[in-house]
Short mmCIF file of C-alpha atoms in Angstrom, two decimals:
data_model
loop_
_atom_site.label_atom_id
_atom_site.label_comp_id
_atom_site.label_asym_id
_atom_site.label_seq_id
_atom_site.Cartn_x
_atom_site.Cartn_y
_atom_site.Cartn_z
CA MET G 579 1.93 116.11 114.52
CA ASN G 580 2.50 118.17 117.68
CA VAL G 581 5.27 117.89 120.27
CA ASP G 582 3.23 115.84 122.74
CA GLU G 583 2.29 113.31 120.07
CA LEU G 584 5.94 113.02 119.01
CA VAL G 585 7.01 112.37 122.57
CA ARG G 586 4.26 109.80 123.12
CA ASP G 587 5.21 107.97 119.92
CA SER G 588 8.88 108.04 120.89
CA LEU G 589 8.05 106.59 124.29
CA ARG G 590 6.05 103.77 122.73
CA GLU G 591 9.02 102.88 120.52
CA LEU G 592 11.45 102.95 123.44
CA ALA G 593 9.26 101.11 125.92
CA ALA G 594 8.23 98.20 123.68
CA GLU G 595 8.83 94.92 125.53
CA GLN G 596 11.28 96.56 127.97
CA PRO G 597 10.91 96.31 131.75
CA SER G 598 12.44 99.76 132.37
CA ALA G 599 13.75 102.76 130.50
CA GLY G 600 17.30 102.36 131.80
CA PRO G 601 20.08 104.95 131.83
CA GLY G 602 20.01 107.80 129.32
CA PHE G 603 16.22 107.88 129.03
CA ALA G 604 16.05 111.63 128.43
CA ASP G 605 18.73 111.40 125.76
CA ARG G 606 16.98 108.58 123.92
CA VAL G 607 13.65 110.44 123.87
CA LEU G 608 15.26 113.51 122.34
CA THR G 609 17.26 111.38 119.88
CA ALA G 610 14.06 109.70 118.70
CA ARG G 611 12.47 113.10 118.18
CA ARG G 612 15.51 114.31 116.22
CA ARG G 613 15.29 111.18 114.04
CA ARG G 614 11.64 111.87 113.24
CA ARG G 615 12.44 115.49 112.46
CA THR G 616 15.23 114.32 110.13
CA ARG G 617 12.81 112.07 108.24
CA ARG G 618 10.39 114.98 107.75
CA LEU G 619 13.20 117.26 106.56
CA ALA G 620 14.34 114.63 104.08
CA SER G 621 10.79 114.29 102.70
CA VAL G 622 10.43 118.05 102.33
CA ALA G 623 13.81 118.29 100.58
CA ALA G 624 12.86 115.55 98.11
CA ALA G 625 9.50 117.14 97.31
CA THR G 626 11.08 120.53 96.77
CA ALA G 627 13.69 119.05 94.43
CA ALA G 628 10.96 117.42 92.34
CA VAL G 629 9.00 120.65 92.00
CA VAL G 630 11.90 122.80 90.86
CA ALA G 631 13.35 119.96 88.74
CA VAL G 632 16.89 120.57 89.98
CA ALA G 633 19.22 117.61 90.24
CA VAL G 634 20.52 117.79 93.83
CA ALA G 635 22.33 114.98 95.57
CA VAL G 636 20.45 114.53 98.86
CA PRO G 637 22.48 112.69 101.52
CA LEU G 638 20.99 109.68 103.25
CA LEU G 639 19.69 111.28 106.44
CA ASP G 640 18.27 108.19 108.13
CA SER G 641 20.89 105.49 107.92
CA GLY G 642 19.86 103.66 111.08
CA LYS G 643 22.55 105.32 113.20
CA GLU G 644 20.62 106.92 116.05
CA ASP G 645 23.60 108.16 118.05
CA VAL G 646 24.86 111.65 117.21
CA ARG G 647 28.24 110.88 118.79
CA PRO G 648 31.17 109.48 116.81
CA ALA G 649 32.59 106.29 118.25
CA GLY G 650 35.24 106.87 120.88
CA VAL G 651 34.09 110.24 122.20
CA LEU G 652 31.69 109.03 124.88
CA ASP G 653 31.29 105.35 124.03
CA GLY G 654 33.08 102.67 126.00
CA ASP G 655 34.73 102.91 129.39
CA ALA G 656 38.30 103.91 128.55
CA THR G 657 40.13 106.38 130.77
CA VAL G 658 40.62 109.70 128.98
CA ALA G 659 42.97 112.05 130.83
CA HIS G 660 44.46 115.47 130.17
CA PRO G 661 46.81 116.10 133.11
CA ASP G 662 48.21 119.17 131.36
CA GLN G 663 44.84 120.97 131.20
CA SER G 664 43.25 123.01 133.99
CA PRO G 665 40.53 123.92 133.36
CA PRO G 666 40.11 121.09 130.85
CA ARG G 667 39.63 121.80 127.15
CA GLU G 668 39.08 118.18 126.05
CA LEU G 669 37.07 115.24 127.36
CA ILE G 670 37.94 113.76 130.74
CA ALA G 671 36.35 110.39 131.49
CA ALA G 672 36.91 107.10 133.31
CA GLY G 673 34.83 103.96 133.50
CA ASN G 674 31.14 104.76 133.34
CA VAL G 675 31.44 108.48 134.10
CA ALA G 676 32.49 111.57 132.16
CA LEU G 677 33.16 115.15 133.08
CA ALA G 678 30.09 116.47 131.27
CA ALA G 679 30.55 120.14 132.16
CA TYR G 680 32.26 122.51 134.54
CA TYR G 681 31.58 126.03 135.74
CA THR G 682 33.26 129.00 137.34
CA GLY G 683 31.64 131.60 139.58
CA LYS G 684 31.84 135.32 140.16
CA ILE G 685 29.91 138.05 141.95
CA GLU G 686 27.89 140.47 139.85
CA GLU G 687 27.10 143.66 141.73
CA GLN G 688 23.48 144.83 141.66
CA THR G 689 23.80 147.72 144.10
CA GLU G 690 26.62 148.97 146.31
CA GLN G 691 25.71 146.48 149.04
CA ARG G 692 23.89 143.75 147.13
CA GLY G 693 24.99 141.31 144.42
CA ALA G 694 24.56 137.76 143.16
CA ALA G 695 26.87 134.82 142.58
CA VAL G 696 26.59 133.80 138.93
CA ARG G 697 27.97 130.76 137.11
CA THR G 698 29.53 130.45 133.68
CA TYR G 699 29.39 126.96 132.18
CA TRP G 700 31.58 125.05 129.76
CA LEU G 701 29.59 122.13 128.29
CA LEU G 702 30.96 119.00 126.66
CA ASP G 703 30.24 118.80 122.94
CA PRO G 704 29.66 115.05 122.40
CA GLU G 705 30.64 115.32 118.73
CA THR G 706 34.04 116.95 119.20
CA GLY G 707 34.87 115.92 122.75
CA ARG G 708 35.70 119.52 123.64
CA TYR G 709 34.25 121.81 126.31
CA GLU G 710 32.51 124.86 124.87
CA LYS G 711 31.65 128.00 126.81
CA ASP G 712 27.91 128.73 127.04
CA THR G 713 26.92 131.90 128.90
CA ARG G 714 23.15 131.50 128.49
CA TRP G 715 22.49 129.43 131.58
CA SER G 716 22.46 130.08 135.31
CA TYR G 717 22.19 126.39 136.18
CA VAL G 718 22.89 123.15 134.25
CA ALA G 719 22.19 119.51 135.14
CA VAL G 720 23.39 116.84 132.68
CA ALA G 721 21.32 113.71 132.06
CA PRO G 722 22.77 110.17 132.01
CA GLY G 723 24.31 109.67 128.56
CA ALA G 724 25.82 113.18 128.59
CA ARG G 725 23.95 114.29 125.48
CA THR G 726 21.07 116.21 127.07
CA ALA G 727 21.10 118.84 129.80
CA ALA G 728 18.35 120.54 131.77
CA VAL G 729 19.04 124.28 131.90
CA LEU G 730 17.75 127.41 133.61
CA GLU G 731 18.00 130.86 132.07
CA ARG G 732 19.92 133.69 133.68
CA GLN G 733 17.12 135.24 135.73
CA LEU G 734 16.47 133.23 138.89
CA PRO G 735 14.09 131.91 139.99
CA ALA G 736 13.25 130.65 136.47
CA HIS G 737 9.73 129.80 135.32
CA ARG G 738 10.69 127.34 132.60
CA ILE G 739 13.22 124.54 132.21
CA GLY G 740 14.99 123.88 128.92
CA LEU G 741 16.05 120.48 127.61
CA LEU G 742 19.27 121.26 125.77
CA ASP G 743 20.77 119.08 123.03
CA LEU G 744 24.48 119.21 123.84
CA ALA G 745 25.47 118.28 120.27
CA THR G 746 23.59 121.13 118.58
CA GLY G 747 23.46 123.64 121.44
CA GLU G 748 19.72 124.07 120.83
CA VAL G 749 16.89 123.75 123.34
CA GLU G 750 14.69 120.90 122.13
CA ARG G 751 11.80 121.72 124.43
CA TRP G 752 10.79 124.04 127.26
CA ILE G 753 8.96 122.78 130.35
CA PRO G 754 6.95 125.58 132.04
CA VAL G 755 6.74 125.44 135.84
CA GLU G 756 4.23 127.03 138.19
CA ARG G 757 6.76 128.14 140.83
CA GLY G 758 10.17 129.66 140.23
CA VAL G 759 13.10 127.20 140.09
CA GLY G 760 16.70 127.66 141.17
CA GLY G 761 18.23 124.16 141.01
CA LEU G 762 17.85 120.92 139.01
CA ALA G 763 18.82 117.26 139.32
CA PHE G 764 18.04 114.16 137.23
CA SER G 765 17.09 110.80 138.66
CA ARG G 766 19.59 107.99 138.13
CA ASP G 767 17.69 106.63 135.11
CA GLY G 768 17.12 110.09 133.60
CA ARG G 769 13.34 109.75 133.57
CA LYS G 770 12.61 112.38 136.23
CA LEU G 771 13.78 115.83 137.23
CA VAL G 772 13.60 117.37 140.68
CA ALA G 773 13.48 121.15 140.41
CA THR G 774 14.03 123.05 143.67
CA THR G 775 11.76 126.08 144.05
CA TYR G 776 12.70 129.41 145.64
CA GLY G 777 10.88 132.64 146.31
CA GLU G 778 13.94 134.69 145.32
CA ASN G 779 17.35 134.13 143.76
CA PRO G 780 19.14 131.65 146.08
CA ASP G 781 22.52 133.06 145.04
CA LEU G 782 22.04 136.61 146.35
CA ARG G 783 25.01 138.06 148.22
CA VAL G 784 25.51 140.92 150.67
CA LYS G 785 28.72 142.93 150.98
CA PHE G 786 30.55 142.71 154.31
CA THR G 787 33.65 144.59 155.41
CA THR G 788 36.20 142.60 157.40
CA SER G 789 38.14 143.94 160.38
CA SER G 790 41.06 144.57 158.03
CA GLY G 791 38.86 146.75 155.85
CA THR G 792 38.55 144.21 153.00
CA ALA G 793 35.15 144.04 151.29
CA GLN G 794 33.75 140.53 150.75
CA TRP G 795 30.50 139.25 149.29
CA MET G 796 28.79 136.62 151.42
CA ALA G 797 25.46 134.87 151.64
CA ASP G 798 23.08 136.49 154.08
CA HIS G 799 22.94 133.72 156.69
CA SER G 800 19.87 135.07 158.42
CA GLY G 801 18.17 131.69 158.56
CA ARG G 802 15.51 132.84 156.13
CA SER G 803 16.11 130.78 152.99
CA SER G 804 13.43 131.40 150.37
CA ARG G 805 13.33 127.69 149.43
CA SER G 806 9.70 126.61 149.23
CA GLY G 807 9.76 123.00 147.96
CA PHE G 808 10.28 121.09 144.73
CA HIS G 809 8.67 120.06 141.45
CA ILE G 810 8.88 116.41 140.41
CA LEU G 811 8.72 116.36 136.60
CA ASP G 812 8.46 113.58 134.04
CA VAL G 813 11.14 114.36 131.44
CA ALA G 814 9.27 112.89 128.47
CA SER G 815 5.95 114.63 128.99
CA GLY G 816 6.93 117.63 131.13
CA SER G 817 4.05 116.87 133.50
CA GLY G 818 4.51 116.74 137.24
CA SER G 819 3.53 118.07 140.63
CA TRP G 820 4.85 120.49 143.24
CA ALA G 821 5.46 119.65 146.90
CA GLY G 822 5.90 122.28 149.57
CA VAL G 823 8.68 121.85 152.15
CA PRO G 824 8.98 124.34 155.04
CA SER G 825 12.34 126.09 155.24
CA GLY G 826 14.06 126.77 158.54
CA ARG G 827 17.30 127.96 160.07
CA ASP G 828 19.07 124.68 159.37
CA ILE G 829 19.46 125.21 155.60
CA ASN G 830 21.56 127.60 153.55
CA ASP G 831 20.15 130.16 151.11
CA ARG G 832 20.76 127.66 148.28
CA GLN G 833 19.92 124.14 149.40
CA ASP G 834 18.85 122.11 146.39
CA PHE G 835 17.11 118.74 146.43
CA ALA G 836 18.45 115.62 144.69
CA PHE G 837 17.09 112.12 144.16
CA THR G 838 18.14 109.12 146.19
CA GLY G 839 19.59 106.19 144.27
CA THR G 840 16.20 104.57 143.65
CA GLY G 841 14.49 107.83 142.71
CA GLU G 842 11.70 107.13 145.21
CA LEU G 843 12.81 109.89 147.62
CA VAL G 844 14.64 113.21 147.53
CA TYR G 845 17.12 114.61 150.04
CA SER G 846 18.90 117.86 150.83
CA GLN G 847 21.69 118.99 153.09
CA VAL G 848 20.94 120.44 156.51
CA ILE G 849 23.25 122.34 158.82
CA GLY G 850 24.46 120.82 162.07
CA SER G 851 22.59 117.55 161.67
CA LYS G 852 23.94 114.46 163.45
CA SER G 853 22.48 112.23 160.71
CA GLY G 854 25.07 112.94 158.03
CA MET G 855 23.84 116.47 157.34
CA GLN G 856 20.95 115.25 155.18
CA ARG G 857 17.19 115.04 155.39
CA PHE G 858 14.89 112.87 153.27
CA TYR G 859 11.41 113.45 151.84
CA ASP G 860 8.94 111.42 149.83
CA LEU G 861 7.78 112.85 146.51
CA THR G 862 4.82 114.60 148.17
CA GLY G 863 7.15 116.61 150.43
CA ARG G 864 6.61 114.58 153.62
CA GLU G 865 9.73 114.11 155.73
CA VAL G 866 10.65 110.41 156.06
CA ALA G 867 13.36 108.29 157.63
CA ALA G 868 16.60 107.83 155.70
CA PRO G 869 16.58 104.73 153.47
CA ALA G 870 18.63 101.88 154.92
CA ASP G 871 21.41 102.14 152.33
CA GLU G 872 21.78 105.94 152.49
CA ARG G 873 21.48 106.77 156.18
CA HIS G 874 25.26 106.68 156.71
CA LEU G 875 26.05 108.86 153.69
CA ARG G 876 27.01 112.51 153.85
CA SER G 877 25.40 115.06 151.58
CA ASP G 878 28.72 116.89 151.16
CA VAL G 879 30.40 113.85 149.53
CA GLY G 880 29.45 113.76 145.86
CA ALA G 881 30.19 110.10 145.08
CA ARG G 882 27.67 108.60 147.56
CA LEU G 883 26.76 104.98 146.61
CA SER G 884 28.71 102.75 144.23
CA PRO G 885 26.84 101.72 141.03
CA ASP G 886 25.66 98.42 142.54
CA GLY G 887 24.87 100.03 145.90
CA SER G 888 27.26 97.85 147.89
CA LEU G 889 29.75 100.55 148.93
CA ALA G 890 29.46 104.07 150.33
CA ALA G 891 31.94 106.88 149.77
CA LEU G 892 32.63 108.97 152.85
CA GLY G 893 34.86 111.92 153.62
CA LEU G 894 38.56 112.56 154.14
CA THR G 895 40.04 110.53 156.98
CA ARG G 896 43.67 111.61 156.99
CA GLU G 897 46.48 113.17 155.01
CA VAL G 898 49.87 111.55 155.49
CA ALA G 899 51.87 113.84 153.19
CA PRO G 900 51.30 116.64 150.69
CA GLY G 901 49.40 115.11 147.80
CA LYS G 902 48.65 111.88 149.67
CA SER G 903 45.21 111.82 151.27
CA TYR G 904 42.86 109.00 152.19
CA SER G 905 39.06 108.83 152.33
CA SER G 906 36.80 106.19 153.82
CA ILE G 907 34.80 103.48 152.00
CA ARG G 908 32.08 101.96 154.17
CA ASP G 909 29.25 99.47 154.26
CA PRO G 910 26.24 101.67 153.45
CA ARG G 911 23.90 99.76 155.77
CA THR G 912 26.06 99.47 158.85
CA GLY G 913 28.42 102.41 158.44
CA LYS G 914 31.40 100.13 159.17
CA GLU G 915 34.58 101.06 157.36
CA ILE G 916 35.61 98.52 154.73
CA ALA G 917 38.64 100.23 153.23
CA LYS G 918 40.46 103.48 152.74
CA VAL G 919 41.07 104.89 149.28
CA ARG G 920 43.31 107.65 148.01
CA GLY G 921 41.74 111.08 147.49
CA ALA G 922 40.80 114.14 149.50
CA GLU G 923 37.29 114.53 148.02
CA LEU G 924 35.45 111.59 146.43
CA LEU G 925 33.40 113.02 143.58
CA ALA G 926 31.99 110.18 141.43
CA TRP G 927 32.19 106.39 141.03
CA ALA G 928 33.82 105.32 137.75
CA ASP G 929 32.82 101.69 138.39
CA GLU G 930 32.51 99.31 141.36
CA ARG G 931 36.16 99.72 142.45
CA ARG G 932 37.33 103.08 141.07
CA LEU G 933 36.39 106.67 141.83
CA ILE G 934 37.18 110.13 140.52
CA ALA G 935 38.44 112.39 143.28
CA TRP G 936 40.07 115.70 144.02
CA GLU G 937 43.56 115.03 145.38
CA ARG G 938 45.43 117.93 146.85
CA THR G 939 48.93 118.63 145.65
CA THR G 940 49.83 120.72 148.69
CA GLY G 941 49.90 120.23 152.45
CA LEU G 942 47.12 121.10 154.87
CA ASP G 943 48.91 124.26 155.94
CA GLU G 944 49.20 125.49 152.33
CA LEU G 945 46.78 126.74 149.69
CA TYR G 946 44.31 124.08 148.54
CA LEU G 947 45.53 123.23 145.01
CA PRO G 948 43.89 119.96 143.89
CA ARG G 949 43.73 118.03 140.63
CA LEU G 950 41.26 115.43 139.38
CA VAL G 951 42.58 111.88 139.78
CA LEU G 952 41.34 108.32 139.31
CA VAL G 953 41.77 106.16 142.42
CA THR G 954 41.21 102.46 143.03
CA ILE G 955 40.09 100.64 146.17
CA GLY G 956 42.91 98.36 147.33
CA SER G 957 45.61 100.29 145.49
CA ASP G 958 47.73 103.28 146.39
CA LYS G 959 48.09 104.28 142.74
CA VAL G 960 46.51 107.49 141.44
CA VAL G 961 46.03 108.41 137.78
CA PRO G 962 46.02 112.18 137.15
CA LEU G 963 43.04 113.21 135.00
CA SER G 964 43.38 117.00 134.97
CA GLY G 965 45.97 119.63 135.68
CA VAL G 966 46.24 121.34 139.05
CA ARG G 967 43.40 123.72 139.79
CA GLU G 968 44.84 127.03 140.86
CA GLN G 969 43.26 129.09 143.63
CA ASN G 970 41.75 132.35 142.47
CA ARG G 971 43.20 135.16 144.56
CA ASP G 972 40.11 137.27 143.86
CA LEU G 973 37.79 136.31 146.73
CA ASN G 974 34.78 137.26 144.61
CA ARG G 975 35.58 134.64 141.96
CA SER G 976 35.77 130.85 142.20
CA GLU G 977 37.78 128.34 140.21
CA TRP G 978 36.22 125.61 138.04
CA GLU G 979 33.92 123.03 139.56
CA PRO G 980 33.20 119.71 137.79
CA VAL G 981 29.79 118.35 136.75
CA PHE G 982 29.78 114.59 136.16
CA ALA G 983 27.34 112.35 134.29
CA ARG G 984 27.20 108.68 133.40
CA ARG G 985 28.17 108.05 129.79
#
């Protein structure tokens, strides 16, 4: 049986009598495939034992437990904090969301005047609950369920996308793409991937010398981004289509696409826009009006809509003291402010009332030294989740950045 047949059979099993695939679709497809592989391995082991007539105790490989995670690592909605760790070494999670990965950045010189910003990722092992360094990938997007990641190899733009099993560290399947890819994002249900295409590496850097004589690596803001469009890919089958989107002077060199909450449109950030710095497209690449519940959002605020879509996370409104900032929560359809919530940067919704945020531990006139915290609408209480993130004094390196996924 070939890979496509396995995937089709897995989909039939998962889709039987269900109205939708639901969260963690990509994870469940790969888990079903691993279960089938396990059955085949068990059969082969039994046959081999019979032939050689050796008494070997073969463990029960298919016990009905489909989840590779032990209970308590990613299951449930308990808050798991490590306020003494920065960067974190062990699982951080709250409500429905987990810190699925994080990365650091540095400049790798290619010539005396030309280089590239490269990322190094630490990925959550769902069996141990620890973050493990993995230097193979230039870009990682984690699917809902936090057991599968879409990955790009080091050379960008990449011409294939890997589906990585986070428990084993092995790529389960490669999806070839016609045009080179530099960025990835899953839809909310995990069924689709949007892969942003570029003509050249979107992370190229040029060396500049400041007036003080200090050399710095910066993006070449010439208004000539090589972004060409996006692939929309079905995760289960790997099939999909490409849509071209003209690039202009209002986007950065790297300006990746992401899905809207419904997965029916994609959006990306634009520079200097009065409409929340975002622009929307249908899945054929045609520019469209912002959906009613996302037109007041900002593309530079990671949390965006609450899980039920009733609240919108907006940016910092004020800081009243070092380590005490407030951000705005609004009605997504009217833009009217409903409440303020603690936090300088709202990163992800833990549930309908709580969010994970960066909260600075210093004043506005000091170095930006934040930590991950859990904040609650209607409460001034913050729960530290990580230690304080230090600022790297090497301007050509960046400190750790979180990657969240629903668990």
